[in-house]
Amino acid sequence: MTTFETSEGLRHLLERLADAGHGAWSTDPEAAELMVFTIQKYRSLAQKHHCQPEDSAAAAFEAMRTDAVRRAHDPWAVVTRAVQVTMIAEERANGLLCSPAQARRTQVSCHHDARRFSDSEANLLDFHPALRADLSAPAAPTRSPDLPTGAFEAIDQAIALFVALGWPLNTATCALDYIAARLIECGNRATTHAMLRRDHSARALLDLDRPAWATLLRLTLGAQSPGLKSTYAGHGILLQLLIGDNVTDLLADDELILEISQTAPRAVRRSEVA
């Protein structure tokens, strides 16, 4: 039995790696043996939650780098619990079609897994009442131009603005829909901005670099500086659209156009990759 298979042996190894500083995990032979052992140790746990064994090793690695594991009465017990929680989140994320960070939230994990229409033998029209259309019913009245812009319409207009200025349609749609969903959860722009600014998983899924993500949040939710609170910059695109401005008004702002176009994700050409 290698020393790190016991709790005290693991503690000793983790303390030595922590004292060695940056790069110790990638160069220490015993650390490599520990990761191989971890994959084998949590293989069945990962498979139970429909994950790869290597995913459990990644979760264990993140836990082992914390002070809480090194100081725990039983380090292996803490690591095992951390791996279990991560595997559960990974499984729920795969079912809910969201990130593991979102799947950890109670308000998200309480929903059932996403289902395909083809998974049900029921007739499509009988699957859910919302899918039925009463053709005999009168058409819904069109919105009067004098009525204020609704929240969903504001999102659609914002997406159209970003796409017109060079953003890919899929990226703009996913990013603005995600921001709008978090805004509904938080209830105000300042809290939403603060939460999303630290949401690294969303930025990674959208494949946006840090400056582009920060600029997107500032432009859509408004700058959070107290001195800009009552200005257009402080309002943000979504609020401007909701209070009566339209896309034409926003396009008159040269600085806004420049920032949106400069932060647009660019497709990598094959020649650049080669």
mmCIF file of C-alpha atoms in Angstrom:
data_model
loop_
_atom_site.group_PDB
_atom_site.id
_atom_site.type_symbol
_atom_site.label_atom_id
_atom_site.label_comp_id
_atom_site.label_asym_id
_atom_site.label_seq_id
_atom_site.Cartn_x
_atom_site.Cartn_y
_atom_site.Cartn_z
ATOM 1 C CA MET A 1 0.000 0.000 0.000
ATOM 2 C CA THR A 2 1.372 3.412 -0.959
ATOM 3 C CA THR A 3 1.463 6.033 1.765
ATOM 4 C CA PHE A 4 -1.218 8.296 0.265
ATOM 5 C CA GLU A 5 -3.853 5.535 0.416
ATOM 6 C CA THR A 6 -4.285 6.330 4.115
ATOM 7 C CA SER A 7 -5.752 9.606 5.331
ATOM 8 C CA GLU A 8 -2.567 10.635 7.133
ATOM 9 C CA GLY A 9 -0.455 9.678 4.143
ATOM 10 C CA LEU A 10 -2.674 11.744 1.870
ATOM 11 C CA ARG A 11 -2.446 14.696 4.259
ATOM 12 C CA HIS A 12 1.342 14.459 4.302
ATOM 13 C CA LEU A 13 1.537 14.364 0.494
ATOM 14 C CA LEU A 14 -0.875 17.292 0.048
ATOM 15 C CA GLU A 15 1.046 19.404 2.566
ATOM 16 C CA ARG A 16 4.305 18.629 0.772
ATOM 17 C CA LEU A 17 2.801 19.602 -2.603
ATOM 18 C CA ALA A 18 1.371 22.797 -1.112
ATOM 19 C CA ASP A 19 4.754 23.747 0.366
ATOM 20 C CA ALA A 20 6.489 23.019 -2.956
ATOM 21 C CA GLY A 21 4.500 25.798 -4.602
ATOM 22 C CA HIS A 22 3.316 26.303 -8.168
ATOM 23 C CA GLY A 23 4.037 23.463 -10.592
ATOM 24 C CA ALA A 24 4.515 20.746 -7.995
ATOM 25 C CA TRP A 25 1.432 18.822 -9.087
ATOM 26 C CA SER A 26 2.684 18.574 -12.679
ATOM 27 C CA THR A 27 6.243 17.495 -11.855
ATOM 28 C CA ASP A 28 5.992 15.367 -8.712
ATOM 29 C CA PRO A 29 5.964 11.595 -9.532
ATOM 30 C CA GLU A 30 3.944 10.770 -6.418
ATOM 31 C CA ALA A 31 1.284 13.307 -7.444
ATOM 32 C CA ALA A 32 0.930 11.498 -10.773
ATOM 33 C CA GLU A 33 0.556 8.180 -8.935
ATOM 34 C CA LEU A 34 -2.083 9.784 -6.723
ATOM 35 C CA MET A 35 -4.143 10.830 -9.748
ATOM 36 C CA VAL A 36 -3.939 7.335 -11.255
ATOM 37 C CA PHE A 37 -5.027 5.887 -7.910
ATOM 38 C CA THR A 38 -7.871 8.402 -7.706
ATOM 39 C CA ILE A 39 -9.215 7.399 -11.124
ATOM 40 C CA GLN A 40 -9.349 3.767 -10.009
ATOM 41 C CA LYS A 41 -10.775 4.612 -6.593
ATOM 42 C CA TYR A 42 -13.711 6.633 -7.931
ATOM 43 C CA ARG A 43 -14.277 4.755 -11.203
ATOM 44 C CA SER A 44 -17.473 3.075 -10.000
ATOM 45 C CA LEU A 45 -18.787 6.309 -8.500
ATOM 46 C CA ALA A 46 -18.261 8.132 -11.790
ATOM 47 C CA GLN A 47 -19.910 5.348 -13.785
ATOM 48 C CA LYS A 48 -22.867 5.348 -11.401
ATOM 49 C CA HIS A 49 -23.540 8.958 -12.417
ATOM 50 C CA HIS A 50 -22.822 8.331 -16.122
ATOM 51 C CA CYS A 51 -19.505 10.207 -16.050
ATOM 52 C CA GLN A 52 -16.014 9.286 -17.175
ATOM 53 C CA PRO A 53 -13.542 8.098 -14.492
ATOM 54 C CA GLU A 54 -11.245 10.972 -15.454
ATOM 55 C CA ASP A 55 -14.014 13.403 -14.427
ATOM 56 C CA SER A 56 -13.845 12.078 -10.884
ATOM 57 C CA ALA A 57 -10.078 12.615 -10.844
ATOM 58 C CA ALA A 58 -10.554 16.228 -11.924
ATOM 59 C CA ALA A 59 -13.073 16.759 -9.109
ATOM 60 C CA ALA A 60 -10.726 15.129 -6.601
ATOM 61 C CA PHE A 61 -7.825 17.278 -7.815
ATOM 62 C CA GLU A 62 -9.813 20.480 -7.233
ATOM 63 C CA ALA A 63 -10.713 19.327 -3.715
ATOM 64 C CA MET A 64 -7.192 18.213 -2.810
ATOM 65 C CA ARG A 65 -5.774 21.656 -3.524
ATOM 66 C CA THR A 66 -7.917 23.259 -0.789
ATOM 67 C CA ASP A 67 -6.881 23.870 2.806
ATOM 68 C CA ALA A 68 -10.101 22.205 4.010
ATOM 69 C CA VAL A 69 -8.934 18.773 2.840
ATOM 70 C CA ARG A 70 -5.458 19.109 4.366
ATOM 71 C CA ARG A 71 -6.918 20.174 7.710
ATOM 72 C CA ALA A 72 -9.796 17.675 7.767
ATOM 73 C CA HIS A 73 -9.919 14.871 10.340
ATOM 74 C CA ASP A 74 -10.285 12.403 7.445
ATOM 75 C CA PRO A 75 -8.989 13.934 4.170
ATOM 76 C CA TRP A 76 -10.138 10.995 2.023
ATOM 77 C CA ALA A 77 -13.695 11.314 3.372
ATOM 78 C CA VAL A 78 -13.812 14.983 2.380
ATOM 79 C CA VAL A 79 -12.423 14.224 -1.075
ATOM 80 C CA THR A 80 -14.949 11.419 -1.589
ATOM 81 C CA ARG A 81 -17.829 13.694 -0.654
ATOM 82 C CA ALA A 82 -16.531 16.423 -2.976
ATOM 83 C CA VAL A 83 -16.273 13.959 -5.866
ATOM 84 C CA GLN A 84 -19.765 12.635 -5.172
ATOM 85 C CA VAL A 85 -21.294 16.118 -5.176
ATOM 86 C CA THR A 86 -19.474 16.997 -8.406
ATOM 87 C CA MET A 87 -20.567 13.786 -10.142
ATOM 88 C CA ILE A 88 -24.184 14.419 -9.132
ATOM 89 C CA ALA A 89 -23.942 17.952 -10.540
ATOM 90 C CA GLU A 90 -22.393 16.650 -13.771
ATOM 91 C CA GLU A 91 -25.190 14.109 -14.178
ATOM 92 C CA ARG A 92 -27.889 16.710 -13.520
ATOM 93 C CA ALA A 93 -26.190 19.153 -15.887
ATOM 94 C CA ASN A 94 -26.214 16.571 -18.689
ATOM 95 C CA GLY A 95 -29.894 15.952 -18.106
ATOM 96 C CA LEU A 96 -30.873 19.606 -17.783
ATOM 97 C CA LEU A 97 -28.625 20.734 -20.666
ATOM 98 C CA CYS A 98 -26.895 23.341 -18.518
ATOM 99 C CA SER A 99 -23.533 23.868 -16.842
ATOM 100 C CA PRO A 100 -22.571 21.953 -13.666
ATOM 101 C CA ALA A 101 -22.429 25.276 -11.811
ATOM 102 C CA GLN A 102 -26.079 25.920 -12.649
ATOM 103 C CA ALA A 103 -27.066 22.345 -11.824
ATOM 104 C CA ARG A 104 -25.787 22.874 -8.275
ATOM 105 C CA ARG A 105 -28.433 25.571 -7.723
ATOM 106 C CA THR A 106 -31.650 24.399 -6.110
ATOM 107 C CA GLN A 107 -33.844 26.515 -8.368
ATOM 108 C CA VAL A 108 -32.359 24.741 -11.404
ATOM 109 C CA SER A 109 -31.813 21.188 -10.158
ATOM 110 C CA CYS A 110 -35.450 20.892 -9.056
ATOM 111 C CA HIS A 111 -36.552 20.676 -12.717
ATOM 112 C CA HIS A 112 -36.866 17.390 -14.570
ATOM 113 C CA ASP A 113 -34.405 16.364 -17.275
ATOM 114 C CA ALA A 114 -34.904 17.661 -20.791
ATOM 115 C CA ARG A 115 -37.047 15.333 -22.881
ATOM 116 C CA ARG A 116 -37.370 14.857 -26.626
ATOM 117 C CA PHE A 117 -40.730 14.593 -28.322
ATOM 118 C CA SER A 118 -39.513 11.385 -29.953
ATOM 119 C CA ASP A 119 -39.057 9.795 -26.513
ATOM 120 C CA SER A 120 -42.826 9.779 -25.993
ATOM 121 C CA GLU A 121 -45.319 7.587 -27.815
ATOM 122 C CA ALA A 122 -48.049 10.188 -27.314
ATOM 123 C CA ASN A 123 -49.273 12.224 -30.246
ATOM 124 C CA LEU A 124 -47.395 15.496 -30.542
ATOM 125 C CA LEU A 125 -50.581 17.560 -30.191
ATOM 126 C CA ASP A 126 -51.550 15.609 -27.074
ATOM 127 C CA PHE A 127 -48.122 15.911 -25.475
ATOM 128 C CA HIS A 128 -48.812 19.326 -23.966
ATOM 129 C CA PRO A 129 -51.738 21.776 -24.251
ATOM 130 C CA ALA A 130 -49.346 24.577 -25.215
ATOM 131 C CA LEU A 131 -48.640 22.783 -28.506
ATOM 132 C CA ARG A 132 -52.257 22.908 -29.623
ATOM 133 C CA ALA A 133 -53.470 25.685 -31.875
ATOM 134 C CA ASP A 134 -57.130 26.659 -32.194
ATOM 135 C CA LEU A 135 -57.409 27.814 -35.797
ATOM 136 C CA SER A 136 -60.992 28.954 -35.237
ATOM 137 C CA ALA A 137 -59.963 31.443 -32.569
ATOM 138 C CA PRO A 138 -59.525 35.075 -33.635
ATOM 139 C CA ALA A 139 -55.993 36.204 -34.329
ATOM 140 C CA ALA A 140 -54.214 37.962 -31.519
ATOM 141 C CA PRO A 141 -54.279 41.731 -31.935
ATOM 142 C CA THR A 142 -51.038 43.309 -33.094
ATOM 143 C CA ARG A 143 -49.216 45.577 -30.706
ATOM 144 C CA SER A 144 -49.871 49.252 -31.122
ATOM 145 C CA PRO A 145 -46.771 51.334 -31.868
ATOM 146 C CA ASP A 146 -47.696 53.547 -28.917
ATOM 147 C CA LEU A 147 -47.446 50.703 -26.406
ATOM 148 C CA PRO A 148 -44.147 50.293 -24.525
ATOM 149 C CA THR A 149 -41.685 47.636 -25.587
ATOM 150 C CA GLY A 150 -42.106 44.339 -23.739
ATOM 151 C CA ALA A 151 -39.257 42.460 -22.105
ATOM 152 C CA PHE A 152 -39.159 39.686 -24.716
ATOM 153 C CA GLU A 153 -39.286 42.193 -27.548
ATOM 154 C CA ALA A 154 -36.452 44.154 -25.952
ATOM 155 C CA ILE A 155 -34.307 41.002 -25.893
ATOM 156 C CA ASP A 156 -35.098 40.294 -29.549
ATOM 157 C CA GLN A 157 -34.179 43.849 -30.523
ATOM 158 C CA ALA A 158 -30.941 43.680 -28.532
ATOM 159 C CA ILE A 159 -30.020 40.414 -30.237
ATOM 160 C CA ALA A 160 -30.742 41.956 -33.641
ATOM 161 C CA LEU A 161 -28.513 44.911 -32.749
ATOM 162 C CA PHE A 162 -25.554 42.720 -31.771
ATOM 163 C CA VAL A 163 -25.968 40.507 -34.841
ATOM 164 C CA ALA A 164 -26.115 43.547 -37.119
ATOM 165 C CA LEU A 165 -22.811 44.735 -35.643
ATOM 166 C CA GLY A 166 -20.933 41.494 -36.257
ATOM 167 C CA TRP A 167 -21.868 39.081 -33.455
ATOM 168 C CA PRO A 168 -22.766 35.510 -34.522
ATOM 169 C CA LEU A 169 -26.497 34.892 -34.152
ATOM 170 C CA ASN A 170 -26.090 31.842 -31.899
ATOM 171 C CA THR A 171 -23.632 33.572 -29.578
ATOM 172 C CA ALA A 172 -25.692 36.752 -29.297
ATOM 173 C CA THR A 173 -28.916 34.818 -28.683
ATOM 174 C CA CYS A 174 -27.454 32.507 -26.034
ATOM 175 C CA ALA A 175 -25.585 35.328 -24.274
ATOM 176 C CA LEU A 176 -28.503 37.756 -24.064
ATOM 177 C CA ASP A 177 -31.017 35.053 -23.160
ATOM 178 C CA TYR A 178 -28.675 33.922 -20.371
ATOM 179 C CA ILE A 179 -28.281 37.483 -19.071
ATOM 180 C CA ALA A 180 -32.059 38.012 -19.191
ATOM 181 C CA ALA A 181 -32.701 34.769 -17.286
ATOM 182 C CA ARG A 182 -30.269 35.753 -14.534
ATOM 183 C CA LEU A 183 -31.848 39.232 -14.422
ATOM 184 C CA ILE A 184 -35.250 37.654 -13.812
ATOM 185 C CA GLU A 185 -33.798 35.551 -10.981
ATOM 186 C CA CYS A 186 -31.956 38.429 -9.263
ATOM 187 C CA GLY A 187 -34.551 41.139 -9.763
ATOM 188 C CA ASN A 188 -32.188 44.062 -10.338
ATOM 189 C CA ARG A 189 -29.397 44.978 -12.712
ATOM 190 C CA ALA A 190 -26.686 45.656 -10.131
ATOM 191 C CA THR A 191 -26.967 42.230 -8.463
ATOM 192 C CA THR A 192 -27.193 40.513 -11.843
ATOM 193 C CA HIS A 193 -24.074 42.308 -13.082
ATOM 194 C CA ALA A 194 -22.116 41.366 -9.947
ATOM 195 C CA MET A 195 -23.153 37.704 -10.185
ATOM 196 C CA LEU A 196 -22.503 37.331 -13.916
ATOM 197 C CA ARG A 197 -19.137 39.081 -13.670
ATOM 198 C CA ARG A 198 -17.957 36.095 -11.595
ATOM 199 C CA ASP A 199 -19.774 33.474 -13.709
ATOM 200 C CA HIS A 200 -16.739 31.918 -15.388
ATOM 201 C CA SER A 201 -18.670 28.852 -16.590
ATOM 202 C CA ALA A 202 -21.059 30.969 -18.678
ATOM 203 C CA ARG A 203 -18.167 32.856 -20.266
ATOM 204 C CA ALA A 204 -16.456 29.568 -21.076
ATOM 205 C CA LEU A 205 -19.583 28.041 -22.605
ATOM 206 C CA LEU A 206 -20.120 31.126 -24.759
ATOM 207 C CA ASP A 207 -16.411 31.106 -25.728
ATOM 208 C CA LEU A 208 -15.961 34.783 -24.850
ATOM 209 C CA ASP A 209 -12.765 36.250 -23.462
ATOM 210 C CA ARG A 210 -12.843 38.299 -20.270
ATOM 211 C CA PRO A 211 -12.876 41.784 -21.943
ATOM 212 C CA ALA A 212 -15.714 40.793 -24.320
ATOM 213 C CA TRP A 213 -17.767 39.326 -21.455
ATOM 214 C CA ALA A 214 -17.217 42.398 -19.257
ATOM 215 C CA THR A 215 -18.145 44.737 -22.110
ATOM 216 C CA LEU A 216 -21.273 42.718 -22.940
ATOM 217 C CA LEU A 217 -22.462 42.909 -19.317
ATOM 218 C CA ARG A 218 -21.761 46.635 -19.088
ATOM 219 C CA LEU A 219 -23.520 47.448 -22.364
ATOM 220 C CA THR A 220 -26.613 45.341 -21.717
ATOM 221 C CA LEU A 221 -27.064 45.906 -17.953
ATOM 222 C CA GLY A 222 -25.478 49.352 -17.709
ATOM 223 C CA ALA A 223 -22.297 50.654 -16.129
ATOM 224 C CA GLN A 224 -22.394 50.175 -12.343
ATOM 225 C CA SER A 225 -20.566 53.383 -11.443
ATOM 226 C CA PRO A 226 -22.799 55.580 -9.190
ATOM 227 C CA GLY A 227 -21.899 58.642 -11.244
ATOM 228 C CA LEU A 228 -23.365 57.057 -14.404
ATOM 229 C CA LYS A 229 -26.574 55.772 -12.801
ATOM 230 C CA SER A 230 -28.872 58.264 -14.570
ATOM 231 C CA THR A 231 -27.072 58.283 -17.901
ATOM 232 C CA TYR A 232 -27.565 56.151 -21.005
ATOM 233 C CA ALA A 233 -24.375 54.295 -20.146
ATOM 234 C CA GLY A 234 -25.770 53.536 -16.696
ATOM 235 C CA HIS A 235 -29.122 52.386 -18.060
ATOM 236 C CA GLY A 236 -27.789 49.785 -20.463
ATOM 237 C CA ILE A 237 -29.263 48.590 -23.745
ATOM 238 C CA LEU A 238 -32.068 46.504 -22.251
ATOM 239 C CA LEU A 239 -33.403 49.303 -20.070
ATOM 240 C CA GLN A 240 -33.116 51.835 -22.898
ATOM 241 C CA LEU A 241 -35.243 49.615 -25.116
ATOM 242 C CA LEU A 242 -37.793 49.118 -22.339
ATOM 243 C CA ILE A 243 -38.221 52.842 -21.652
ATOM 244 C CA GLY A 244 -38.977 53.748 -25.254
ATOM 245 C CA ASP A 245 -35.744 53.875 -27.254
ATOM 246 C CA ASN A 246 -35.498 51.734 -30.371
ATOM 247 C CA VAL A 247 -32.635 50.184 -32.305
ATOM 248 C CA THR A 248 -32.413 53.263 -34.549
ATOM 249 C CA ASP A 249 -31.786 55.430 -31.478
ATOM 250 C CA LEU A 250 -29.065 53.063 -30.269
ATOM 251 C CA LEU A 251 -27.379 53.045 -33.678
ATOM 252 C CA ALA A 252 -26.958 56.812 -33.370
ATOM 253 C CA ASP A 253 -24.487 56.217 -30.531
ATOM 254 C CA ASP A 254 -21.127 55.870 -32.302
ATOM 255 C CA GLU A 255 -19.291 54.777 -29.156
ATOM 256 C CA LEU A 256 -21.841 52.019 -28.501
ATOM 257 C CA ILE A 257 -21.569 50.753 -32.090
ATOM 258 C CA LEU A 258 -17.775 50.704 -31.872
ATOM 259 C CA GLU A 259 -17.708 48.745 -28.600
ATOM 260 C CA ILE A 260 -20.188 46.123 -29.811
ATOM 261 C CA SER A 261 -18.413 45.605 -33.131
ATOM 262 C CA GLN A 262 -14.921 45.489 -31.561
ATOM 263 C CA THR A 263 -15.921 42.801 -29.033
ATOM 264 C CA ALA A 264 -17.711 40.612 -31.599
ATOM 265 C CA PRO A 265 -16.284 37.057 -31.526
ATOM 266 C CA ARG A 266 -14.330 36.380 -34.672
ATOM 267 C CA ALA A 267 -14.303 33.012 -36.434
ATOM 268 C CA VAL A 268 -10.821 31.518 -36.626
ATOM 269 C CA ARG A 269 -9.752 30.882 -40.191
ATOM 270 C CA ARG A 270 -8.093 27.565 -41.094
ATOM 271 C CA SER A 271 -4.955 29.382 -42.241
ATOM 272 C CA GLU A 272 -4.597 30.955 -38.776
ATOM 273 C CA VAL A 273 -4.869 27.566 -37.080
ATOM 274 C CA ALA A 274 -2.289 26.037 -39.423
#
